[in-house]
Each structure stands twice: as C-alpha cells, then as structure tokens.
CSV table of C-alpha atoms and ligand atoms in Angstrom, one decimal:
chain,number,residue,atom,x,y,z
A,951,MET,CA,-10.9,195.7,109.2
A,952,LYS,CA,-9.1,193.7,111.5
A,953,ALA,CA,-8.9,189.7,110.3
A,954,ILE,CA,-6.4,186.6,111.3
A,955,VAL,CA,-4.2,185.7,108.2
A,956,TYR,CA,-2.1,183.2,107.1
A,957,THR,CA,0.3,183.6,104.4
A,958,GLU,CA,2.2,180.0,104.6
A,959,TYR,CA,0.9,177.0,105.7
A,960,GLY,CA,2.5,175.3,108.8
A,961,SER,CA,1.1,174.9,112.7
A,962,PRO,CA,-1.5,177.0,114.2
A,963,ASP,CA,1.7,180.0,114.9
A,964,VAL,CA,1.1,180.8,111.1
A,965,LEU,CA,-1.7,182.6,112.2
A,966,HIS,CA,-1.9,186.0,113.2
A,967,LEU,CA,-4.4,189.1,113.9
A,968,ALA,CA,-3.9,191.9,111.2
A,969,GLU,CA,-5.3,195.0,109.4
A,970,VAL,CA,-6.8,194.7,106.2
A,971,ALA,CA,-8.7,196.3,103.7
A,972,LYS,CA,-12.8,196.0,104.6
A,973,PRO,CA,-14.8,194.7,101.9
A,974,ALA,CA,-17.4,196.6,99.8
A,975,PRO,CA,-20.5,195.0,99.0
A,976,GLN,CA,-21.4,194.4,95.3
A,977,ASP,CA,-25.0,195.0,93.9
A,978,ASN,CA,-26.4,191.1,94.5
A,979,GLU,CA,-24.5,191.2,97.6
A,980,VAL,CA,-25.3,192.1,101.4
A,981,LEU,CA,-21.9,193.1,104.2
A,982,ILE,CA,-21.7,191.4,107.0
A,983,CYS,CA,-20.4,192.5,110.0
A,984,VAL,CA,-19.6,188.9,111.8
A,985,HIS,CA,-19.8,188.5,115.2
A,986,ALA,CA,-18.4,184.9,115.6
A,987,THR,CA,-17.1,182.3,113.8
A,988,PRO,CA,-15.7,179.1,114.9
A,989,VAL,CA,-12.7,176.6,114.3
A,990,GLY,CA,-14.2,173.3,111.5
A,991,PHE,CA,-12.2,170.7,110.1
A,992,GLY,CA,-11.8,172.7,106.6
A,993,ASP,CA,-10.2,175.7,109.2
A,994,LEU,CA,-7.3,172.9,110.1
A,995,LEU,CA,-7.0,171.0,106.5
A,996,ALA,CA,-6.2,174.4,104.6
A,997,ARG,CA,-4.3,175.8,107.4
A,998,ASP,CA,-1.9,173.3,106.4
A,999,PHE,CA,-2.5,171.8,104.0
A,1000,LYS,CA,0.9,171.4,102.4
A,1001,SER,CA,1.7,168.7,105.1
A,1002,VAL,CA,-1.5,166.7,104.1
A,1003,THR,CA,-0.7,164.5,102.0
A,1004,PRO,CA,-2.7,161.8,99.1
A,1005,ARG,CA,-2.1,159.5,102.2
A,1006,LYS,CA,-3.3,161.2,105.0
A,1007,PHE,CA,-6.4,162.9,103.1
A,1008,ASN,CA,-9.3,161.3,103.6
A,1009,MET,CA,-10.2,161.3,100.1
A,1010,PRO,CA,-10.2,159.8,96.5
A,1011,PHE,CA,-6.1,161.1,94.7
A,1012,PHE,CA,-8.1,162.2,92.1
A,1013,PHE,CA,-9.9,165.1,94.5
A,1014,TRP,CA,-6.8,165.4,96.4
A,1015,LEU,CA,-4.4,167.1,93.4
A,1016,PRO,CA,-7.0,170.1,92.7
A,1017,ALA,CA,-7.8,170.8,96.4
A,1018,ARG,CA,-4.1,171.3,96.9
A,1019,ILE,CA,-3.9,173.9,93.7
A,1020,ALA,CA,-7.6,175.7,94.5
A,1021,PHE,CA,-5.7,175.9,97.8
A,1022,GLY,CA,-2.5,177.1,96.4
A,1023,VAL,CA,0.8,174.7,96.3
A,1024,ASN,CA,3.2,176.3,98.4
A,1025,LYS,CA,1.8,179.0,99.7
A,1026,PRO,CA,-2.2,179.6,100.8
A,1027,LYS,CA,-4.1,181.6,98.0
A,1028,LYS,CA,-6.5,182.9,100.2
A,1029,ASN,CA,-5.6,184.1,103.1
A,1030,ILE,CA,-8.4,184.5,105.9
A,1031,LEU,CA,-9.5,180.7,107.0
A,1032,GLY,CA,-13.6,180.2,108.3
A,1033,SER,CA,-16.0,178.6,106.1
A,1034,GLU,CA,-18.7,179.3,108.8
A,1035,PHE,CA,-20.7,182.7,110.6
A,1036,ALA,CA,-22.9,184.4,112.1
A,1037,GLY,CA,-23.3,188.4,112.7
A,1038,GLU,CA,-25.2,191.1,111.8
A,1039,VAL,CA,-26.5,192.6,108.0
A,1040,GLU,CA,-24.9,196.0,108.3
A,1041,ALA,CA,-24.9,197.7,104.6
A,1042,VAL,CA,-26.4,195.3,101.3
A,1043,GLY,CA,-26.1,196.5,97.7
A,1044,ALA,CA,-28.3,197.9,95.4
A,1045,ALA,CA,-30.1,194.8,94.3
A,1046,VAL,CA,-30.6,193.5,97.5
A,1047,THR,CA,-33.8,191.9,98.3
A,1048,ARG,CA,-34.0,189.3,100.4
A,1049,PHE,CA,-31.9,190.3,103.1
A,1050,LYS,CA,-31.5,194.3,105.1
A,1051,LYS,CA,-29.5,196.4,107.0
A,1052,GLY,CA,-29.3,195.3,110.9
A,1053,ASP,CA,-30.4,191.1,110.1
A,1054,GLN,CA,-29.1,189.2,111.8
A,1055,VAL,CA,-28.0,186.3,109.8
A,1056,PHE,CA,-25.8,182.8,110.1
A,1057,GLY,CA,-24.0,181.8,106.8
A,1058,TYR,CA,-21.6,178.7,105.2
A,1059,ARG,CA,-18.6,180.3,102.6
A,1060,GLY,CA,-17.2,176.7,102.1
A,1061,GLN,CA,-13.6,176.6,100.7
A,1062,ASN,CA,-14.4,180.4,99.9
A,1063,MET,CA,-13.3,180.8,103.4
A,1064,GLY,CA,-12.8,184.4,105.0
A,1065,ALA,CA,-15.0,184.3,108.2
A,1066,TYR,CA,-11.8,185.2,110.5
A,1067,ALA,CA,-12.9,188.4,110.1
A,1068,GLU,CA,-14.2,191.3,111.3
A,1069,TYR,CA,-16.7,191.9,108.0
A,1070,VAL,CA,-17.4,189.6,104.9
A,1071,CYS,CA,-19.0,189.8,101.6
A,1072,MET,CA,-22.2,187.6,100.7
A,1073,SER,CA,-24.1,186.8,97.4
A,1074,GLU,CA,-27.8,187.5,98.5
A,1075,ASP,CA,-28.4,183.6,97.0
A,1076,GLY,CA,-25.3,182.1,98.5
A,1077,VAL,CA,-26.2,180.3,102.0
A,1078,LEU,CA,-27.1,182.6,103.5
A,1079,ALA,CA,-30.3,182.0,106.3
A,1080,ILE,CA,-31.8,185.0,109.2
A,1081,LYS,CA,-30.2,183.2,112.6
A,1082,PRO,CA,-32.0,180.6,114.4
A,1083,ALA,CA,-33.8,183.4,117.3
A,1084,ASN,CA,-33.4,181.4,120.4
A,1085,LEU,CA,-29.2,181.1,119.7
A,1086,THR,CA,-26.4,183.8,119.9
A,1087,TYR,CA,-24.5,184.4,117.4
A,1088,GLU,CA,-21.6,182.5,119.0
A,1089,GLU,CA,-24.3,179.2,118.7
A,1090,ALA,CA,-25.6,180.2,115.3
A,1091,ALA,CA,-22.0,180.3,113.4
A,1092,THR,CA,-21.0,176.8,114.8
A,1093,VAL,CA,-24.3,175.4,113.3
A,1094,PRO,CA,-23.8,175.6,109.4
A,1095,TYR,CA,-20.8,173.2,108.2
A,1096,GLY,CA,-21.9,169.9,110.5
A,1097,ALA,CA,-25.6,170.8,109.8
A,1098,LEU,CA,-25.8,171.3,105.5
A,1099,THR,CA,-23.1,168.4,105.3
A,1100,ALA,CA,-25.0,165.4,107.5
A,1101,LEU,CA,-28.3,167.1,106.0
A,1102,SER,CA,-27.2,166.5,102.5
A,1103,LEU,CA,-25.8,163.4,103.2
A,1104,LEU,CA,-28.3,161.8,104.6
A,1105,ARG,CA,-30.5,163.0,101.7
A,1106,LYS,CA,-28.9,160.2,100.3
A,1107,VAL,CA,-31.5,157.5,101.9
A,1108,ASN,CA,-34.6,157.5,102.9
A,1109,LEU,CA,-34.6,157.9,106.9
A,1110,LYS,CA,-38.0,156.3,108.6
A,1111,ARG,CA,-39.6,155.8,111.3
A,1112,GLY,CA,-38.9,152.5,112.8
A,1113,GLN,CA,-35.7,152.1,111.1
A,1114,LYS,CA,-31.7,151.5,113.3
A,1115,VAL,CA,-29.3,154.2,112.6
A,1116,LEU,CA,-25.6,154.2,113.4
A,1117,ILE,CA,-22.9,157.0,113.2
A,1118,ASN,CA,-20.0,155.9,113.3
A,1119,GLY,CA,-17.9,159.6,114.6
A,1120,ALA,CA,-21.0,160.9,116.4
A,1121,SER,CA,-19.3,163.4,118.6
A,1122,GLY,CA,-17.4,166.1,115.7
A,1123,GLY,CA,-18.5,168.2,113.2
A,1124,ILE,CA,-20.5,166.1,110.6
A,1125,GLY,CA,-21.3,163.5,113.3
A,1126,ALA,CA,-23.1,165.6,116.0
A,1127,ALA,CA,-25.1,167.1,112.5
A,1128,ALA,CA,-26.5,163.4,111.8
A,1129,VAL,CA,-27.6,162.3,115.5
A,1130,GLN,CA,-29.6,165.0,115.7
A,1131,LEU,CA,-31.4,164.8,112.0
A,1132,SER,CA,-31.0,161.3,112.0
A,1133,LYS,CA,-33.3,161.2,115.2
A,1134,TYR,CA,-35.4,164.0,113.8
A,1135,PHE,CA,-35.9,161.5,110.5
A,1136,GLY,CA,-37.2,159.2,113.0
A,1137,PRO,CA,-34.7,156.3,113.5
A,1138,GLU,CA,-33.5,155.0,116.9
A,1139,VAL,CA,-30.4,156.4,116.8
A,1140,THR,CA,-26.8,154.2,117.8
A,1141,GLY,CA,-24.0,157.3,118.1
A,1142,VAL,CA,-19.7,155.7,118.6
A,1143,CYS,CA,-17.4,158.0,119.0
A,1144,SER,CA,-14.8,157.9,122.1
A,1145,THR,CA,-15.0,157.7,126.5
A,1146,PRO,CA,-14.7,161.2,127.0
A,1147,ARG,CA,-17.7,162.6,124.6
A,1148,VAL,CA,-19.9,159.6,125.5
A,1149,GLU,CA,-22.4,162.0,127.7
A,1150,PHE,CA,-21.9,164.5,124.7
A,1151,VAL,CA,-23.6,162.0,122.5
A,1152,LYS,CA,-26.2,161.2,124.5
A,1153,ALA,CA,-27.5,165.3,125.1
A,1154,LEU,CA,-27.8,165.4,121.4
A,1155,GLY,CA,-30.4,162.6,121.8
A,1156,ALA,CA,-28.9,159.6,120.6
A,1157,GLY,CA,-30.2,156.3,122.5
A,1158,LYS,CA,-27.4,154.0,122.5
A,1159,VAL,CA,-23.1,154.6,123.0
A,1160,ILE,CA,-21.1,152.9,122.3
A,1161,ASP,CA,-17.7,153.6,123.3
A,1162,TYR,CA,-14.8,152.5,120.1
A,1163,THR,CA,-11.8,152.5,123.2
A,1164,GLN,CA,-14.3,149.7,124.8
A,1165,GLU,CA,-16.9,148.0,122.0
A,1166,ASP,CA,-16.1,146.7,118.3
A,1167,PHE,CA,-20.1,148.1,116.9
A,1168,THR,CA,-19.5,145.6,114.6
A,1169,ARG,CA,-19.4,142.8,116.7
A,1170,ASN,CA,-21.8,143.3,119.8
A,1171,GLY,CA,-25.1,141.2,116.7
A,1172,GLU,CA,-27.1,144.3,116.1
A,1173,THR,CA,-28.2,145.3,112.9
A,1174,TYR,CA,-29.2,149.1,111.2
A,1175,ASP,CA,-30.7,150.3,108.2
A,1176,LEU,CA,-27.4,152.9,108.1
A,1177,ILE,CA,-24.3,152.7,108.9
A,1178,PHE,CA,-22.9,156.2,108.8
A,1179,ASP,CA,-19.3,156.5,108.6
A,1180,ILE,CA,-17.5,160.1,109.1
A,1181,LEU,CA,-13.9,159.4,109.3
A,1182,GLY,CA,-14.6,155.8,107.2
A,1183,LYS,CA,-12.5,154.9,110.2
A,1184,SER,CA,-14.4,151.4,109.9
A,1185,SER,CA,-15.2,149.4,106.7
A,1186,LEU,CA,-17.6,147.0,104.7
A,1187,ALA,CA,-16.4,143.8,105.0
A,1188,ARG,CA,-16.4,144.4,109.0
A,1189,GLY,CA,-19.8,146.7,109.4
A,1190,LYS,CA,-21.6,144.2,106.5
A,1191,LYS,CA,-22.8,141.8,109.1
A,1192,SER,CA,-23.4,144.9,111.2
A,1193,LEU,CA,-26.1,146.3,108.2
A,1194,LYS,CA,-29.8,145.0,107.3
A,1195,PRO,CA,-30.3,143.3,104.0
A,1196,ASN,CA,-31.5,146.4,102.6
A,1197,GLY,CA,-29.2,149.2,104.3
A,1198,HIS,CA,-27.2,151.3,104.0
A,1199,TYR,CA,-23.1,152.1,104.3
A,1200,LEU,CA,-22.6,155.8,103.9
A,1201,PHE,CA,-19.3,157.3,104.0
A,1202,ALA,CA,-18.3,161.0,103.7
A,1203,SER,CA,-14.7,160.1,103.9
A,1204,PHE,CA,-13.4,157.7,101.5
A,1205,LYS,CA,-11.0,156.0,99.2
A,1206,MET,CA,-11.0,153.9,95.9
A,1207,LYS,CA,-11.4,150.8,97.7
A,1208,GLN,CA,-14.9,151.9,98.6
A,1209,LEU,CA,-16.1,153.5,95.6
A,1210,ALA,CA,-15.3,151.0,93.8
A,1211,GLN,CA,-17.6,148.7,96.3
A,1212,MET,CA,-20.2,151.6,95.5
A,1213,VAL,CA,-20.4,150.2,92.8
A,1214,TRP,CA,-19.9,146.3,92.8
A,1215,THR,CA,-22.9,146.7,95.7
A,1216,LYS,CA,-25.0,147.7,92.8
A,1217,MET,CA,-24.6,145.9,90.5
A,1218,THR,CA,-25.0,142.8,92.5
A,1219,GLY,CA,-27.5,144.1,94.9
A,1220,GLY,CA,-27.9,143.7,98.4
A,1221,PRO,CA,-27.1,146.3,101.1
A,1222,GLN,CA,-25.1,149.3,99.5
A,1223,VAL,CA,-22.3,152.0,99.9
A,1224,ILE,CA,-22.8,154.9,99.3
A,1225,CYS,CA,-19.7,157.7,98.4
A,1226,ALA,CA,-21.2,161.2,98.2
A,1227,LEU,CA,-20.3,164.5,98.4
A,1228,SER,CA,-22.5,167.5,100.2
A,1229,SER,CA,-23.6,170.4,98.2
A,1230,GLU,CA,-24.7,172.6,100.7
A,1231,LYS,CA,-27.7,175.6,99.9
A,1232,ALA,CA,-29.5,178.2,101.6
A,1233,GLU,CA,-33.0,176.8,101.6
A,1234,ASP,CA,-31.4,173.5,103.6
A,1235,LEU,CA,-29.9,176.4,106.0
A,1236,THR,CA,-33.9,177.6,106.0
A,1237,PHE,CA,-35.0,174.5,106.9
A,1238,ILE,CA,-32.0,173.6,109.4
A,1239,LYS,CA,-32.8,177.4,111.6
A,1240,LYS,CA,-36.8,176.3,112.2
A,1241,LEU,CA,-35.3,173.2,113.3
A,1242,ILE,CA,-33.7,174.9,115.9
A,1243,GLU,CA,-36.3,177.3,116.6
A,1244,ALA,CA,-38.6,174.1,116.9
A,1245,GLY,CA,-36.8,172.5,119.8
A,1246,GLN,CA,-35.5,169.7,117.7
A,1247,TYR,CA,-31.4,170.8,117.2
A,1248,LYS,CA,-28.7,171.9,119.0
A,1249,ALA,CA,-25.6,173.8,118.8
A,1250,ILE,CA,-22.8,172.4,121.6
A,1251,ILE,CA,-20.4,175.3,123.0
A,1252,ASP,CA,-17.6,174.0,124.2
A,1253,ARG,CA,-14.3,177.0,124.6
A,1254,ARG,CA,-14.9,180.0,123.2
A,1255,TYR,CA,-12.0,182.4,122.2
A,1256,PRO,CA,-11.8,186.3,121.4
A,1257,LEU,CA,-10.1,186.7,117.6
A,1258,ALA,CA,-6.5,187.4,118.5
A,1259,GLN,CA,-6.4,184.3,120.0
A,1260,THR,CA,-7.4,182.0,117.0
A,1261,ALA,CA,-3.7,180.0,116.6
A,1262,GLU,CA,-4.9,179.2,120.4
A,1263,ALA,CA,-8.2,178.3,119.5
A,1264,HIS,CA,-6.7,176.1,116.8
A,1265,ARG,CA,-3.4,174.3,119.3
A,1266,TYR,CA,-6.9,173.6,121.7
A,1267,VAL,CA,-9.1,171.4,118.5
A,1268,GLU,CA,-5.5,169.8,117.6
A,1269,THR,CA,-4.9,168.6,121.1
A,1270,GLY,CA,-8.7,166.5,120.1
A,1271,ARG,CA,-10.4,167.0,123.5
A,1272,LYS,CA,-12.9,169.2,122.1
A,1273,THR,CA,-16.5,168.8,123.0
A,1274,GLY,CA,-18.7,170.4,121.1
A,1275,SER,CA,-18.1,173.6,119.0
A,1276,VAL,CA,-15.0,176.1,119.2
A,1277,VAL,CA,-15.3,180.0,118.2
A,1278,MET,CA,-14.4,182.8,118.3
A,1279,THR,CA,-16.4,186.0,118.8
A,1280,MET,CA,-15.4,189.6,117.7
B,2574,LIG,N1,-18.4,164.4,101.6
B,2574,LIG,C1,-18.2,165.4,102.3
B,2574,LIG,O1,-19.3,165.6,101.1
B,2574,LIG,C2,-17.9,165.7,103.0
B,2574,LIG,C3,-17.8,166.9,103.7
B,2574,LIG,C4,-17.1,167.9,104.4
B,2574,LIG,C5,-16.5,166.8,105.4
B,2574,LIG,N2,-16.0,165.4,105.0
B,2574,LIG,C6,-15.0,164.4,105.6
B,2574,LIG,O2,-15.5,164.4,106.7
B,2574,LIG,C7,-14.5,164.4,107.8
B,2574,LIG,C8,-14.4,165.5,108.8
B,2574,LIG,O3,-15.1,165.3,109.9
B,2574,LIG,P1,-15.5,166.4,110.9
B,2574,LIG,O4,-15.8,167.8,110.7
B,2574,LIG,O5,-17.5,165.5,111.8
B,2574,LIG,O6,-14.4,165.8,111.6
B,2574,LIG,P2,-14.4,166.6,113.9
B,2574,LIG,O7,-15.0,167.2,114.2
B,2574,LIG,O8,-12.1,166.2,113.2
B,2574,LIG,O9,-14.7,164.6,113.9
B,2574,LIG,C9,-14.1,163.1,114.0
B,2574,LIG,C10,-15.3,162.7,114.8
B,2574,LIG,O10,-14.3,161.1,114.5
B,2574,LIG,C11,-14.4,160.4,115.9
B,2574,LIG,N3,-13.3,159.2,115.4
B,2574,LIG,C12,-12.2,159.4,115.3
B,2574,LIG,N4,-11.8,158.2,115.4
B,2574,LIG,C13,-12.5,158.0,115.2
B,2574,LIG,C14,-12.2,156.0,115.7
B,2574,LIG,N5,-11.8,155.5,115.3
B,2574,LIG,N6,-14.4,155.5,115.7
B,2574,LIG,C15,-14.7,156.1,115.0
B,2574,LIG,N7,-15.1,157.8,116.0
B,2574,LIG,C16,-13.7,158.1,115.7
B,2574,LIG,C17,-14.1,161.6,117.2
B,2574,LIG,O11,-14.5,161.4,117.9
B,2574,LIG,P3,-13.3,161.3,119.4
B,2574,LIG,O12,-13.0,162.3,119.1
B,2574,LIG,O13,-14.4,160.8,120.7
B,2574,LIG,O14,-13.1,160.1,118.8
B,2574,LIG,C18,-14.2,163.1,116.5
B,2574,LIG,O15,-15.9,163.5,116.9
B,2574,LIG,C19,-13.3,164.3,107.2
B,2574,LIG,O16,-12.8,163.3,106.9
B,2574,LIG,C20,-13.8,164.8,105.6
B,2574,LIG,O17,-12.7,164.9,104.9
B,2574,LIG,C21,-16.6,164.9,103.8
C-alpha cells in the first residue's frame, strides 16, 4: 500500500510517499481502507520532535521525557504519522462483532498514529465509530482529535445553561470543538482568536468573539464561569479577575506553575485551576456522531490535498494561516 513515511525528524521535507506492507487484521481487528486523514497538532509535533525542547513543549518536563523516549530520541520509532481518519471497513477479524465489511467509520489512533496510509488496522474496541451519515469522509476525518479532547476536558467542569464560558484559542483543533460543545451544554460562549479567524469562530456558534490582537479579555470587565485556555497563553494572575467567584480556569496546556496553582486553589477555595489530560473513548466518538447528525456540531475544512502532497499540507498548516482543517485524501 502507499503511505507517507518519515525516517528522520525535521521539516515537511522529511515526508515521502512510499510503498509499505499492507497491514493484516488480527482476530479482534478491522482493516480500514482510509479515505481521508487530516494534519493534526500531534502530527507537526511528532514530525519534528527532536527540535521540541522541554521549554517549547507545552507540558511539564516529566511529560516531555517519556514523550521523547516514546517518539524516538534521535529518529522516529513510528514512521507513519496520522492520528485521525475516516474510511471504509474492508475486512474484519474472526472475533469482530461490532463492525462489518462495508461500514463507513471514523476513528482516532492517538500516539499510535499510522493513518497517513491507504490502510490501517484498528481493534474493534479502539476509538472507532460509524461515520456520521451527513459528513463526507474528509469532514469526518477532521473531527475525532479536537472533539474527543475538548469533550473529555470540558467534562472536568459541570457546564449548564445560564453560565458564561470563554475559550482562549477558539480557532484551533481543540478550541473549535470546545466552542461547539460548550454551546451544546448550554452556556453562552465567547471565543478568543486572531483577526483572520474571527468570522470562522462566529460561524462555529460563539455568541461573541474577541480578537486577541485588538483586545485583552482580562481587561474588559466581563466575568466567566469557565476560562478554557487551550495553549496556556493566558495566566491565572491576569485572568483571575475575569473569573466568577466559583469559576474554573481549565488549562489544556500547562507547566509546573499551573499544576502548583491547581493544588493551591484546591486548598484555599475560590476560583479553581484545573490542569487535565484528555482520555479518548469510543463511546464519546459515538456521542459526537449523534451531535453531528442532529446538526449540533460541524466540521469545517479549509484545504484538501492528495496524500502524495502531505508535505505541502504540512507547510501550509505551519504558515499559521489555516482557517478550519487541512485534510489529505487518498
Ligand atoms: N490536555 C490534554 O490532554 C491535551 C491533549 C491534546 C493537546 N493538548 C495541547 O493542546 C495544544 C494544541 O491545541 P490545538 O490542537 O487546538 O492547537 P492548534 O490547532 O494549533 O490551535 C491553537 C490555536 O490557538 C490560537 N492562539 C495562538 N496564539 C494565541 C494567543 N496568544 N491567544 C489566544 N489564542 C492563541 C490560534 O489561533 P489564531 O490562529 O487565530 O492565532 C490557534 O487557532 C497543545 O499545546 C497540546 O499540548 C492537550
């Protein structure tokens, strides 16, 4: 089968189209013919992990070291990127009961990666679900990472109607999902992003959008029940006054400082800091599928590239100009 392979860390130039062995499903696995796979945050990170120093890594050092070892110290251990995909089940192992040949599915492979390829095998108990009927393969492939991460993290707080939520980093993979899911759970949503993506974040359903190049959300006098900071660009010191007395400051990216603040705010009461890692589950993907089919969650694609032009797709994402997802098609 054809796949995009990389054997050394580096710029998008390290990504090459190659012929590799087609995987064969074990008894509990399904073989999926991949139709589409997007460029995710994790793909950029894993492609050039050697240049990601502990300082550049958006997590504490004790997460960086195992990640560096897991990805490969000097060269990548896994040679095919791609954490998300949508495609069609081509064959199933003898023990598989949940899926059958011909099923249209979408799924998430996390750090196992491997979706930049014509075929992948997934355990039937993996993060795999039937594709939403109203999405194309391309749209469906872009959903799992952002939606599963945002859903898992938003479940750390109890969102309800009447509340106000601010998403800092609302135009990216996790943020775009967080805007839509927060709105679904009931609160009024404010998104924060830069000028070129203001209309995009409005289109996702944010009631208000703050352009961080024009306005500092910590200085406008508004208060929120939840500030969800995706990249950790804001800080408790500045943002505290924008939180309601029982509000939460949820960090998807955090360092030791935010972990210490989490412990401190738990001990002292008042607004709480939460630093959490997401856990991705198949049942959550099925939940997202239902939201999509009910018209309450959408996938917006910026650009499509053929698989052979994956390096080009990475270059485009690295310009920082994307508005929505960038997806490769087979
Ligand atoms: N906790 C967990 O379990 C978990 C899981 C996965 C990932 N993560 C973390 O999540 C992060 C990646 O998130 P992602 O995939 O959503 O990234 P992404 O797609 O690259 O999006 C990041 C967004 O942040 C916005 N941004 C940049 N500078 C900003 C600023 N100064 N103020 C406000 N927003 C700003 C950008 O908006 P503009 O383009 O409009 O500037 C961009 O859309 C990583 O740090 C990763 O470590 C955490």
